[in-house]
Amino acid sequence: MTDLIKLSDEELVKSFVSGKKKCFDVLLERHKQKVYAYIFMMVRKEELAEDLFQDAFVKVYHTLQDGRYAENGRFVSWVMRIAHNLIIDHFRRQKHFPVVYNDDHARDLFNHPRYSDQTIEDQMVMEEVLKDVSELVELLPDNQREVVKMRHYMGLSFKEIADETNVSINTALGRMRYALINLRRMMEERSCSLSVF
C-alpha cells in the first residue's frame, strides 16, 4: 500500500483498470476531502453532501471499471466534474421559485474589494453575508443558480460555463445578470445586511 501512495493518479487509474482494486482506495483517500468539501460547500447539508459524495465515487468506480474513462492527465478535475453534475442534477429536481426579470441596478454581490480584508470583524461580517447570500442563491431558478455556482464557487469562465451548459456566452452572461438582479431584490425584500457592499 505504501508503494501505491507514491503513484500518480494516472498510474493508479491504469493499475486499477488492470485489476489492482486497492488502487481505487488510494485514489479515494487522496481526493475525498477536496471532493466532499466542494459538495458540502454547494449543498450546505451534511446528509445530502454525504449521499452525493458517495454517488460521485460510485460513478467514478464504475466508469473506471468499465474502461470508459478518457485519460487526460486531470483525474481530480474529472471527479470534480462528476460531483458537480450530480449537484446540478439535484438542484434541477428542486422546486422552481417565481422571479422578477426587470431591474436596472444589477451589482456584483461577490466581487468587492472588502473581500480581501483580513480583520476578525470583517471576516465575521463577511461570513454572515456569504451565509445569507448562499441561502438566497438556493432560491434562484435552476439555470441562474447553476451559472452563479459555476462562476463563483468553481471559478469557471463564462466560456467554460457556456460550453458546460450548452448555451451561448451571451446566454450565460444573461443568466448571471438576472441572478444578480434577483439576489439583490431578495436581499432588499428580506432586509439582509448590505454593509460590506
Coordinates of C-alpha atoms in Angstrom, one line a residue:
M1 CA 0.0 0.0 0.0
T2 CA 2.9 2.4 0.8
D3 CA 4.2 1.9 -2.7
L4 CA 0.8 2.7 -4.2
I5 CA 0.7 6.1 -2.4
K6 CA 3.7 7.2 -4.4
L7 CA 2.0 6.6 -7.7
S8 CA 0.4 9.4 -9.7
D9 CA -3.4 9.5 -10.2
E10 CA -2.9 8.3 -13.8
E11 CA -0.7 5.4 -12.7
L12 CA -3.3 4.4 -10.1
V13 CA -6.1 4.5 -12.6
K14 CA -4.2 2.3 -15.0
S15 CA -3.4 -0.2 -12.2
F16 CA -7.0 -0.2 -11.1
V17 CA -8.3 -0.8 -14.6
S18 CA -5.8 -3.7 -14.9
G19 CA -7.1 -5.3 -11.8
K20 CA -5.4 -3.8 -8.8
K21 CA -8.5 -2.9 -6.8
K22 CA -6.6 -1.3 -3.9
C23 CA -5.6 1.5 -6.3
F24 CA -9.1 2.9 -6.1
D25 CA -8.9 3.1 -2.3
V26 CA -5.7 5.2 -2.7
L27 CA -7.5 7.5 -5.2
L28 CA -10.5 7.8 -2.9
E29 CA -8.3 8.6 0.1
R30 CA -6.3 11.1 -1.8
H31 CA -9.2 13.1 -3.1
K32 CA -12.1 12.6 -0.7
Q33 CA -11.5 15.7 1.4
K34 CA -11.4 18.0 -1.6
V35 CA -14.5 16.4 -3.3
Y36 CA -16.5 16.3 -0.1
A37 CA -15.7 19.9 0.8
Y38 CA -16.8 21.1 -2.6
I39 CA -20.0 19.2 -2.5
F40 CA -20.8 20.4 1.1
M41 CA -20.0 24.0 0.1
M42 CA -22.5 23.7 -2.7
V43 CA -25.4 22.0 -0.9
R44 CA -24.8 23.0 2.7
K45 CA -26.5 19.9 4.1
E46 CA -24.3 17.2 5.6
E47 CA -26.5 14.2 4.8
L48 CA -27.1 15.3 1.2
A49 CA -23.4 16.0 0.8
E50 CA -22.5 12.5 2.0
D51 CA -25.1 11.0 -0.4
L52 CA -23.8 13.0 -3.4
F53 CA -20.2 12.2 -2.4
Q54 CA -20.9 8.5 -2.3
D55 CA -22.8 8.7 -5.6
A56 CA -19.9 10.5 -7.2
F57 CA -17.3 7.9 -6.2
V58 CA -19.6 5.0 -7.2
K59 CA -19.9 6.6 -10.6
V60 CA -16.2 7.1 -10.8
Y61 CA -15.6 3.5 -9.8
H62 CA -18.0 2.0 -12.4
T63 CA -16.7 4.4 -15.1
L64 CA -13.1 3.3 -14.5
Q65 CA -14.1 -0.4 -14.1
D66 CA -16.0 -0.3 -17.4
G67 CA -13.0 1.3 -19.2
R68 CA -14.9 4.5 -20.1
Y69 CA -12.5 7.0 -18.5
A70 CA -10.7 9.0 -21.1
E71 CA -7.2 9.7 -19.8
N72 CA -6.4 13.4 -20.0
G73 CA -3.9 13.8 -17.1
R74 CA -6.5 15.6 -14.9
F75 CA -8.2 12.8 -12.9
V76 CA -9.3 15.0 -10.0
S77 CA -10.8 17.6 -12.4
W78 CA -12.9 14.7 -13.9
V79 CA -14.0 13.6 -10.5
M80 CA -15.0 17.2 -9.5
R81 CA -17.0 17.4 -12.8
I82 CA -18.9 14.3 -11.9
A83 CA -19.6 15.6 -8.4
H84 CA -20.7 19.0 -9.9
N85 CA -23.0 17.3 -12.4
L86 CA -24.6 15.3 -9.6
I87 CA -25.1 18.5 -7.6
I88 CA -26.7 20.2 -10.7
D89 CA -29.0 17.2 -11.2
H90 CA -30.1 17.5 -7.6
F91 CA -30.8 21.3 -7.9
R92 CA -32.7 20.7 -11.1
R93 CA -35.1 18.4 -9.2
Q94 CA -35.9 21.1 -6.7
K95 CA -39.0 23.3 -6.9
H96 CA -38.9 26.5 -9.1
F97 CA -39.4 29.9 -7.5
P98 CA -41.1 32.9 -9.0
V99 CA -38.6 35.5 -10.3
V100 CA -38.6 39.1 -11.4
Y101 CA -36.6 39.8 -14.6
N102 CA -36.5 43.7 -14.7
D103 CA -34.2 45.8 -12.7
D104 CA -31.6 48.3 -14.0
H105 CA -29.4 48.3 -10.9
A106 CA -27.5 45.0 -11.1
R107 CA -24.4 44.8 -8.9
D108 CA -21.9 42.0 -8.5
L109 CA -22.5 40.8 -4.9
F110 CA -19.4 38.6 -4.9
N111 CA -16.8 40.9 -6.3
H112 CA -15.9 43.7 -3.9
P113 CA -12.5 44.9 -2.5
R114 CA -13.6 44.4 1.1
Y115 CA -13.5 40.6 0.5
S116 CA -9.7 40.8 0.8
D117 CA -9.8 42.5 4.3
Q118 CA -8.3 40.3 6.9
T119 CA -9.6 41.7 10.3
I120 CA -11.6 39.4 12.5
E121 CA -14.5 41.8 12.5
D122 CA -14.5 41.9 8.7
Q123 CA -14.2 38.1 8.5
M124 CA -17.2 37.7 10.8
V125 CA -19.3 40.2 8.8
M126 CA -18.3 38.6 5.6
E127 CA -19.1 35.1 6.8
E128 CA -22.6 36.2 7.8
V129 CA -23.2 38.0 4.5
L130 CA -21.9 35.0 2.5
K131 CA -24.2 32.7 4.5
D132 CA -27.1 34.9 3.7
V133 CA -26.2 35.1 0.0
S134 CA -25.6 31.3 -0.1
E135 CA -29.1 30.8 1.2
L136 CA -30.6 33.2 -1.3
V137 CA -28.7 31.5 -4.2
E138 CA -30.6 28.4 -3.4
L139 CA -33.9 30.3 -4.2
L140 CA -32.8 31.2 -7.7
P141 CA -34.2 29.4 -10.8
D142 CA -32.1 26.4 -11.8
N143 CA -30.3 27.9 -14.7
Q144 CA -29.4 31.1 -12.8
R145 CA -28.2 29.2 -9.7
E146 CA -26.1 26.9 -11.9
V147 CA -24.3 29.8 -13.5
V148 CA -23.7 31.5 -10.1
K149 CA -22.2 28.4 -8.6
M150 CA -20.1 27.5 -11.7
R151 CA -18.7 31.1 -11.8
H152 CA -18.2 31.9 -8.2
Y153 CA -17.8 28.6 -6.4
M154 CA -16.0 26.6 -9.2
G155 CA -14.2 29.6 -10.8
L156 CA -15.2 28.7 -14.3
S157 CA -15.0 31.3 -17.1
F158 CA -18.2 32.3 -18.9
K159 CA -16.9 30.4 -22.0
E160 CA -16.4 27.3 -19.9
I161 CA -19.9 27.8 -18.4
A162 CA -21.4 28.2 -21.8
D163 CA -19.7 25.0 -23.0
E164 CA -20.7 23.0 -20.0
T165 CA -24.4 24.1 -20.1
N166 CA -24.6 24.0 -23.9
V167 CA -25.6 27.7 -24.3
S168 CA -24.0 30.8 -25.9
I169 CA -21.8 33.0 -23.8
N170 CA -24.4 35.8 -24.1
T171 CA -27.0 33.4 -22.5
A172 CA -24.6 32.5 -19.7
L173 CA -23.9 36.2 -19.1
G174 CA -27.6 37.0 -19.2
R175 CA -28.4 34.3 -16.6
M176 CA -25.7 35.7 -14.3
R177 CA -27.1 39.2 -14.7
Y178 CA -30.6 38.1 -13.9
A179 CA -29.3 36.0 -11.0
L180 CA -27.6 39.1 -9.5
I181 CA -30.7 41.2 -10.0
N182 CA -32.8 38.6 -8.3
L183 CA -30.3 38.2 -5.4
R184 CA -30.3 41.9 -4.9
R185 CA -34.1 42.1 -4.9
M186 CA -34.4 39.2 -2.5
M187 CA -31.8 40.8 -0.2
E188 CA -33.8 44.0 -0.2
E189 CA -37.1 42.2 0.4
R190 CA -35.6 40.4 3.4
S191 CA -33.7 43.4 4.7
C192 CA -30.4 41.5 4.6
S193 CA -27.4 43.5 5.6
L194 CA -25.5 45.0 2.7
S195 CA -23.0 46.7 4.9
V196 CA -19.9 45.1 3.2
F197 CA -21.1 46.0 -0.3

